[in-house]
Coordinates of C-alpha atoms in Angstrom, one line a residue:
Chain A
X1 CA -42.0 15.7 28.0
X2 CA -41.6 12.3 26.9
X3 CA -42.0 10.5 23.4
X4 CA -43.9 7.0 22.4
X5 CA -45.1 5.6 19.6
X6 CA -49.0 5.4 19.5
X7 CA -50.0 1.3 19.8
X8 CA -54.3 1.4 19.9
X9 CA -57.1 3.3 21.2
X10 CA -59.1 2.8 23.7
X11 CA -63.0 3.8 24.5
X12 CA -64.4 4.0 28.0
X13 CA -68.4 4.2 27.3
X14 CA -69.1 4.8 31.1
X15 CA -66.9 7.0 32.1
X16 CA -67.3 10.8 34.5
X17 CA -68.9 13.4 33.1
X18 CA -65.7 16.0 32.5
X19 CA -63.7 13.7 30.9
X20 CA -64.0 15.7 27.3
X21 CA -64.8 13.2 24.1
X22 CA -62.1 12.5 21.7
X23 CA -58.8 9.9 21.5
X24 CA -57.8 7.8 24.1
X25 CA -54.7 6.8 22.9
X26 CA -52.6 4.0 24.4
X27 CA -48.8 5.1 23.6
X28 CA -45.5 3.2 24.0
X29 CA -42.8 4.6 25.8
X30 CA -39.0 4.3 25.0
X31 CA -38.5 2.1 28.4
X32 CA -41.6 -0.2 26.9
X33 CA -44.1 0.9 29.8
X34 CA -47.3 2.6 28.4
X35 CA -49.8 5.2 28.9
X36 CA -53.3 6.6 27.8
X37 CA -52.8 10.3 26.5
X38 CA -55.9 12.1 25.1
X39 CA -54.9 13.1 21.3
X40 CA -55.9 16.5 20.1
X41 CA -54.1 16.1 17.1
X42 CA -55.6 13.2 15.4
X43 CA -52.6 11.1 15.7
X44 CA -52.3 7.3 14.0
X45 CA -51.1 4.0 14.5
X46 CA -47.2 4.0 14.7
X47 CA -46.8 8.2 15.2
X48 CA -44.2 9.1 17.1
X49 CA -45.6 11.5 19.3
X50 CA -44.4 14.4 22.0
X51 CA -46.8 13.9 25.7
X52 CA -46.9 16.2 28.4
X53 CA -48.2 15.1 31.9
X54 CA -49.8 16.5 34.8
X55 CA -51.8 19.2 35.6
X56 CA -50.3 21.3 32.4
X57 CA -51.8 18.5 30.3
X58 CA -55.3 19.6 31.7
X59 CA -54.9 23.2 31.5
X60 CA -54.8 22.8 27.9
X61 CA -58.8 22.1 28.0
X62 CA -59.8 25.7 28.6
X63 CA -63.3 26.0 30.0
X64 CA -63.3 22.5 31.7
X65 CA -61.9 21.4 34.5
X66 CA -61.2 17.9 32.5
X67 CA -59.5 14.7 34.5
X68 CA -56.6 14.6 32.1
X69 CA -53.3 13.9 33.0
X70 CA -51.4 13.2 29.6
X71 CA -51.6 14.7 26.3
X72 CA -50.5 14.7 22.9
X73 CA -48.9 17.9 22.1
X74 CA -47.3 17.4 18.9
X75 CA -45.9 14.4 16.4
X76 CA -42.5 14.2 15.4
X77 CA -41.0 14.9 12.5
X78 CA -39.1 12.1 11.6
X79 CA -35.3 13.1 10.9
X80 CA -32.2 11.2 10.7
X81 CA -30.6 11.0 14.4
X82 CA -27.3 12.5 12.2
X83 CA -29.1 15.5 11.0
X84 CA -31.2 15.9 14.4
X85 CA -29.2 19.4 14.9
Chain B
X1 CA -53.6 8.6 32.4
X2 CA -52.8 4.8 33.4
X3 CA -55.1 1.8 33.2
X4 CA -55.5 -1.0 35.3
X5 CA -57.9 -3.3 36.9
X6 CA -59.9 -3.4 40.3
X7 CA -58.7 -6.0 42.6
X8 CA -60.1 -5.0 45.8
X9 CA -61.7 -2.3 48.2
X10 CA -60.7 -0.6 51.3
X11 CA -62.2 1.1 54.1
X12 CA -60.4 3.9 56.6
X13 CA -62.9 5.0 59.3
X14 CA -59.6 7.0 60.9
X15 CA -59.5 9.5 58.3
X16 CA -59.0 13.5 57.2
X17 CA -62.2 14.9 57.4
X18 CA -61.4 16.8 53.9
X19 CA -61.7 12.8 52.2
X20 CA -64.7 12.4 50.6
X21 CA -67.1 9.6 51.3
X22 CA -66.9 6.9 48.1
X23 CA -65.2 3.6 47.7
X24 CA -61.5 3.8 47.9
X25 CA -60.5 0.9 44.9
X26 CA -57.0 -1.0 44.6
X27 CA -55.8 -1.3 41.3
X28 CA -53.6 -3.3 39.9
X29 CA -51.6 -1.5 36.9
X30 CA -49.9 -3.1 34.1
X31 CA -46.4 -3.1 35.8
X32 CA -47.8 -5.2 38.8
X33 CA -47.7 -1.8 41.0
X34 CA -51.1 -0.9 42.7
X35 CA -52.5 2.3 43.5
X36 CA -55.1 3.1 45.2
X37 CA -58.0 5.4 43.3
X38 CA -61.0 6.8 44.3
X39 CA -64.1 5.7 41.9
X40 CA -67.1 7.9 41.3
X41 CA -68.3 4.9 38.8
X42 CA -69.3 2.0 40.9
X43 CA -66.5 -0.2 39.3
X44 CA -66.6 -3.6 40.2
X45 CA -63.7 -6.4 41.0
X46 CA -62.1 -7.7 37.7
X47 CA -63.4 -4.5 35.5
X48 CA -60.2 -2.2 33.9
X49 CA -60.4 1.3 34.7
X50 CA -58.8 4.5 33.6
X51 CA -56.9 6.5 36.0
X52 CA -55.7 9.8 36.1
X53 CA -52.9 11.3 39.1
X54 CA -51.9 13.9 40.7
X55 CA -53.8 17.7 40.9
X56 CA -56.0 17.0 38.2
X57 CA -57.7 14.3 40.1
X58 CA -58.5 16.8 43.4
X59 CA -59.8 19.0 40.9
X60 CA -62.6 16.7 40.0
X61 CA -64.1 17.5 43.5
X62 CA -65.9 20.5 43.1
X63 CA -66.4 22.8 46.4
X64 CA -64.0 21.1 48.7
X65 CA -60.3 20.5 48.3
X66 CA -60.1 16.7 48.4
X67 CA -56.9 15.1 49.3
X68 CA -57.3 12.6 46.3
X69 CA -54.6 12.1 44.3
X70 CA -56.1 9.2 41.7
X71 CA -58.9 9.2 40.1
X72 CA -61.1 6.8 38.4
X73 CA -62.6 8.2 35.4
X74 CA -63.3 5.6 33.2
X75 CA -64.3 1.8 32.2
X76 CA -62.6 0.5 29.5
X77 CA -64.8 -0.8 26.7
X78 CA -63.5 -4.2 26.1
X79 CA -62.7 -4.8 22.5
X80 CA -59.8 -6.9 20.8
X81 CA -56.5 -5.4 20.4
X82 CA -57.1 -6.1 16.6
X83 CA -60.4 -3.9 16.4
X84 CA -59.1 -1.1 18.7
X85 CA -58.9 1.7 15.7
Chain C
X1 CA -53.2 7.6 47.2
X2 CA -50.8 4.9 48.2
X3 CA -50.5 2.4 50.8
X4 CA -47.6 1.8 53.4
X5 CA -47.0 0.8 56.9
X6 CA -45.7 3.3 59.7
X7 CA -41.6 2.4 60.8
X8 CA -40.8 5.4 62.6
X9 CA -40.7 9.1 63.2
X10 CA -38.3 11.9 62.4
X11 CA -37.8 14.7 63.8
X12 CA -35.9 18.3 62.6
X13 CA -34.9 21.0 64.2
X14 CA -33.3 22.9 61.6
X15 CA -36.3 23.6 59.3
X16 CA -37.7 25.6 56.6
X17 CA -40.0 28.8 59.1
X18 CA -43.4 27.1 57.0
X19 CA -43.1 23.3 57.5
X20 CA -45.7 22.9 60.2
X21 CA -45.2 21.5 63.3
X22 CA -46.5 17.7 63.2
X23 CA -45.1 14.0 62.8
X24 CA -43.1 13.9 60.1
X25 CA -43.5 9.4 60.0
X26 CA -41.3 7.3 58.0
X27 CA -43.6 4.8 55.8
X28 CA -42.5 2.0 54.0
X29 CA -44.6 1.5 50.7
X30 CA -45.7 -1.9 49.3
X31 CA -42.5 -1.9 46.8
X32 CA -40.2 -1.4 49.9
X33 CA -39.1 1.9 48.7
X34 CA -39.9 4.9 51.9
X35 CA -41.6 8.0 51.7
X36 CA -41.7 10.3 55.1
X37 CA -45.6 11.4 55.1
X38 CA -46.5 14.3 57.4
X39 CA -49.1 12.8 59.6
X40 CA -52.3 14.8 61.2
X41 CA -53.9 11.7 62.6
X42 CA -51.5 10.3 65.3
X43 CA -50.5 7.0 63.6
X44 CA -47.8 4.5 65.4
X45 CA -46.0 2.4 64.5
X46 CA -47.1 -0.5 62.1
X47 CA -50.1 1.0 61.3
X48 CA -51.5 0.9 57.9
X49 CA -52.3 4.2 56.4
X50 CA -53.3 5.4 53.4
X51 CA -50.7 8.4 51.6
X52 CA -51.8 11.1 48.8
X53 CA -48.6 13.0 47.6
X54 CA -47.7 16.3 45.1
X55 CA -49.5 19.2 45.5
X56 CA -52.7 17.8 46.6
X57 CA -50.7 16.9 50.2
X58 CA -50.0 20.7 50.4
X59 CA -53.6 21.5 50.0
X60 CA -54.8 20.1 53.5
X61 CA -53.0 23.3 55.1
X62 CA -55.6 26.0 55.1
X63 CA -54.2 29.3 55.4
X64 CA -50.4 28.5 55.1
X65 CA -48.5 27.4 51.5
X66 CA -47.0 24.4 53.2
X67 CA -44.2 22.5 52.0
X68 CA -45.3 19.1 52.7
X69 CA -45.8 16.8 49.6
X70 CA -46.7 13.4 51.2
X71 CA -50.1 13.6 53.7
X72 CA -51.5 10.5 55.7
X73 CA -55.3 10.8 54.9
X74 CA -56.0 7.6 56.4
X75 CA -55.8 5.0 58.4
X76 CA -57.1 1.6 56.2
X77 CA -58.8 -0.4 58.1
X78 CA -57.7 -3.9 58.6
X79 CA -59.5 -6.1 56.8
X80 CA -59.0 -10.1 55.5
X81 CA -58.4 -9.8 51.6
X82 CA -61.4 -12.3 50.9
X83 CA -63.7 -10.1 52.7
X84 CA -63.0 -6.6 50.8
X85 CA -65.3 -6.3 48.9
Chain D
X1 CA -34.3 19.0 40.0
X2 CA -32.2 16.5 37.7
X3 CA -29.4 17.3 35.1
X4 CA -28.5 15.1 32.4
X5 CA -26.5 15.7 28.9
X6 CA -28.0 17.4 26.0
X7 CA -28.1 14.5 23.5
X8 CA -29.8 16.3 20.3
X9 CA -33.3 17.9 18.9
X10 CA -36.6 16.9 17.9
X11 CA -38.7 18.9 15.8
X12 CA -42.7 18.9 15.7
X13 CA -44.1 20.1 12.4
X14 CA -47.8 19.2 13.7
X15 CA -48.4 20.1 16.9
X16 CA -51.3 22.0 19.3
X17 CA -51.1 25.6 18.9
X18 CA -50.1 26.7 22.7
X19 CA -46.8 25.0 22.2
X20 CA -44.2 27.9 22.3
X21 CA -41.6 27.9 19.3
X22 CA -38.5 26.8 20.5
X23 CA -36.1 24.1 20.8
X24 CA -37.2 21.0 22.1
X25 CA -34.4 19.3 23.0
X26 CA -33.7 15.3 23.7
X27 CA -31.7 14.8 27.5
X28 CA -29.9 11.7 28.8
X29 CA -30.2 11.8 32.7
X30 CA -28.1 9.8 34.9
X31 CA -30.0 7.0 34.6
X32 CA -29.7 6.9 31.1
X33 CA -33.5 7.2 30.2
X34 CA -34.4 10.2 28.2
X35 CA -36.8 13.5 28.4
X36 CA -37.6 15.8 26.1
X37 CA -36.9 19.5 27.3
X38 CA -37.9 22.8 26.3
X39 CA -34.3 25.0 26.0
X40 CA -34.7 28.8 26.1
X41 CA -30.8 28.8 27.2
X42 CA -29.5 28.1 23.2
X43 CA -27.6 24.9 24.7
X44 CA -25.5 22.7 22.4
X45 CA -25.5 18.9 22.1
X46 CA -23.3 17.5 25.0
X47 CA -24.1 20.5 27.5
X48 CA -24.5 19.5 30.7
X49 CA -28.4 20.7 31.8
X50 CA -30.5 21.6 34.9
X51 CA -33.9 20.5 34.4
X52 CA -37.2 21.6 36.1
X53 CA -40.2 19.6 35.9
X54 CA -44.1 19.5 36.1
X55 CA -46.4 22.5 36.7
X56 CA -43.3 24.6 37.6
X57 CA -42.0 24.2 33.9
X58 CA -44.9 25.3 32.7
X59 CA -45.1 28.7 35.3
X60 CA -42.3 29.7 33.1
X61 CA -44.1 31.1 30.2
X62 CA -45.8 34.3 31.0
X63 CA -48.7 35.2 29.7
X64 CA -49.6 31.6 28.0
X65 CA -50.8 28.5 29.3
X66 CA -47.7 26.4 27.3
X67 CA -48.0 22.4 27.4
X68 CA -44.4 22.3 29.1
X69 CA -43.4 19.9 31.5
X70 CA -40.0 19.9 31.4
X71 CA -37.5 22.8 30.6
X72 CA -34.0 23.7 31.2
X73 CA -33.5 26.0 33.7
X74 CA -29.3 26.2 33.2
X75 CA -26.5 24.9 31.9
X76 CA -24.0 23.3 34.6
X77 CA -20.3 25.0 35.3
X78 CA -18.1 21.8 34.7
X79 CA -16.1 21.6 38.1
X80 CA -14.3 18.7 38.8
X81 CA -16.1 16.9 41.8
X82 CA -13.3 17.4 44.4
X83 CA -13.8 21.5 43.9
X84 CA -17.3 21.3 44.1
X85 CA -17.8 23.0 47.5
Chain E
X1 CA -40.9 13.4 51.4
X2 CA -37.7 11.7 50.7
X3 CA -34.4 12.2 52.1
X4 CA -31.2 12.1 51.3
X5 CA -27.9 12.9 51.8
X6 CA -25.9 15.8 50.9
X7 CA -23.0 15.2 47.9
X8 CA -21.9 18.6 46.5
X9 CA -22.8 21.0 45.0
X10 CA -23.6 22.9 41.5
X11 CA -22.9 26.0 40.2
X12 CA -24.6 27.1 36.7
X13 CA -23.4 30.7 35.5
X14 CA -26.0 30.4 32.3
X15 CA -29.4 30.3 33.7
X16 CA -32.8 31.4 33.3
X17 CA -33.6 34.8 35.1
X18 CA -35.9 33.9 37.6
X19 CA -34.1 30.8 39.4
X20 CA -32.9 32.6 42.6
X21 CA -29.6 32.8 43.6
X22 CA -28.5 30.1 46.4
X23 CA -27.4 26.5 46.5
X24 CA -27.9 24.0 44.4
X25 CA -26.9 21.2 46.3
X26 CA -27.0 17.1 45.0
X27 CA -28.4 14.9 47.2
X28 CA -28.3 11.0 47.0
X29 CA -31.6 9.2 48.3
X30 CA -32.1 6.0 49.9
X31 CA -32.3 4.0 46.5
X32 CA -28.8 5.4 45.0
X33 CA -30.6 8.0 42.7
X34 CA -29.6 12.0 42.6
X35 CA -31.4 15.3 42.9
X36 CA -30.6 18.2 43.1
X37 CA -32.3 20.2 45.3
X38 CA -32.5 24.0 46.4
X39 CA -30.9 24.9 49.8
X40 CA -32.7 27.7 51.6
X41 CA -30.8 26.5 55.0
X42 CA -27.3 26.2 54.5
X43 CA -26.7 22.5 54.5
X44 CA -23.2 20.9 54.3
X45 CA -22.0 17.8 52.6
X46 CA -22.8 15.0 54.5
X47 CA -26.3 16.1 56.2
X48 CA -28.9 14.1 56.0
X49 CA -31.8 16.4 54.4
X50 CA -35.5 16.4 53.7
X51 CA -36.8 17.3 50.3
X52 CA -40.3 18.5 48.9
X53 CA -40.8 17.8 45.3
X54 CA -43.3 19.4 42.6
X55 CA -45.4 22.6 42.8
X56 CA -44.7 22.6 46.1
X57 CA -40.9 23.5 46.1
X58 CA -41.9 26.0 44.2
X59 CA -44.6 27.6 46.2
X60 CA -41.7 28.6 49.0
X61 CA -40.8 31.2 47.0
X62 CA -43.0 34.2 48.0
X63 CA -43.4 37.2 45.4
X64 CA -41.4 34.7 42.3
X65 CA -42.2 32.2 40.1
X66 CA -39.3 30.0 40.8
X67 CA -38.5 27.3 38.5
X68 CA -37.8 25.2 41.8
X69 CA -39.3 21.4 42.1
X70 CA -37.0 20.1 44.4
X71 CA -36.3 22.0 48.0
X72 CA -34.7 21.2 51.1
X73 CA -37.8 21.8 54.3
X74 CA -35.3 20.2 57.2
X75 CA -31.9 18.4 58.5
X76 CA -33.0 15.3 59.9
X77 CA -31.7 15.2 63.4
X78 CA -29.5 12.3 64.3
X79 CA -31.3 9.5 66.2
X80 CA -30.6 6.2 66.7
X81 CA -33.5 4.0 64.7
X82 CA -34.4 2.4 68.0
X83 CA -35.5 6.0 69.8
X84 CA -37.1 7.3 67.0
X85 CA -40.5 7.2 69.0

């Protein structure tokens, strides 16, 4: 997985049919390169946030076949780096 | 999933038979990379897309096994960066 | 799916029993960085084809899980840039 | 497959529900960028890691469909580099 | 594809259960970066190897679920560049 922080959203109006409705998220990545992730979680501006990618990313939709290739899977607690372990 | 914009077409009449027939788009990604997608939408020069790689974008083709491996599956709604949430 | 130009051809003898038997062509890709594509379409050298990679490569062999990960699924056809679209 | 060094632990208090409890554990690869891995090997900050990625990561957990992309598959015998074969 | 060049090798007593038994070699590609890679062939420092990435790898294990995303298929026979065709 990698980590970002969460930067905008984005809305694609037209768009193919099995691409499921909710967030579009545009996320930052620690090397400053982004990607869109679809949010599950309701994440906000500024979340540091956990994204998988690939194919496991769409087998989290579970009827659907859905065209998503990055997603959310959790927001991270914000520790300390000294008290990380 | 990445975004980028359309910046071109191309055409391969030596081809797999297993490719499906549909406009084969350059796009230009953030990073200056392109990648060529396959667009279901009728997306036009100049217009940002969403794109999603890899598996998940064969699995958009339903009874054949389509040796696509990007995948446009959206137009981005154009909005400021200051309205996006 | 990317996009690359044909430089040569590789052969090996010592081999994995389920690689099939086929070109095995070294591309060059846009950034200058090489894949080695297997090639069912009898490209030479210089050629322009089109690539798809991961597991969606493998998928073009029917009845056998081959380990190919990088399929030429076209040849593009050449066209001036101003005339693409 | 890559290695890299275990650097510490991120924790994810919110997170989707398929995400198997565990340690999710922050690795420096060679290249000094970072991924987040999934450790069911208990290994300690500074461990020297084997790391598996994409759909294979996730083939890991049995019986659920776990948002894993990245996991640790062992922890590297420290040899020095002229015993290594 | 991608190829590379054999470099050593890796040994990791703690492991997961299901990563077969065999070599774990490192191989160094074209651009400087390492892998390391599974050896189903027997492949000896210095060889100049092909690798299949992703799902793929794994799918050369038969009855398994092999946590495997980098394999060798092939040693690249020896030509010189100019009789590669």
């Amino acid at each position: 997985m990698v980590r970002g922080r969460v930067k905008g959203r984005y809305w694609a109006t037209k768009r193919v049919a099995t691409l499921p409705q909710g967030a579009l998220l545009e996320v930052e990545l620690e090397n400053g390169s982004h990607i869109i992730a679809f949010d599950p979680l309701g994440c906000g501006d500024g979340e540091q946030v956990l994204i998988t990618q690939g194919s496991v990313a769409a087998g989290y939709f579970d009827k659907i076949r859905a065209p998503v290739d990055a997603l959310i899977i959790g927001s991270l607690d914000e520790v300390p780096p000294s008290r990380r372990r």
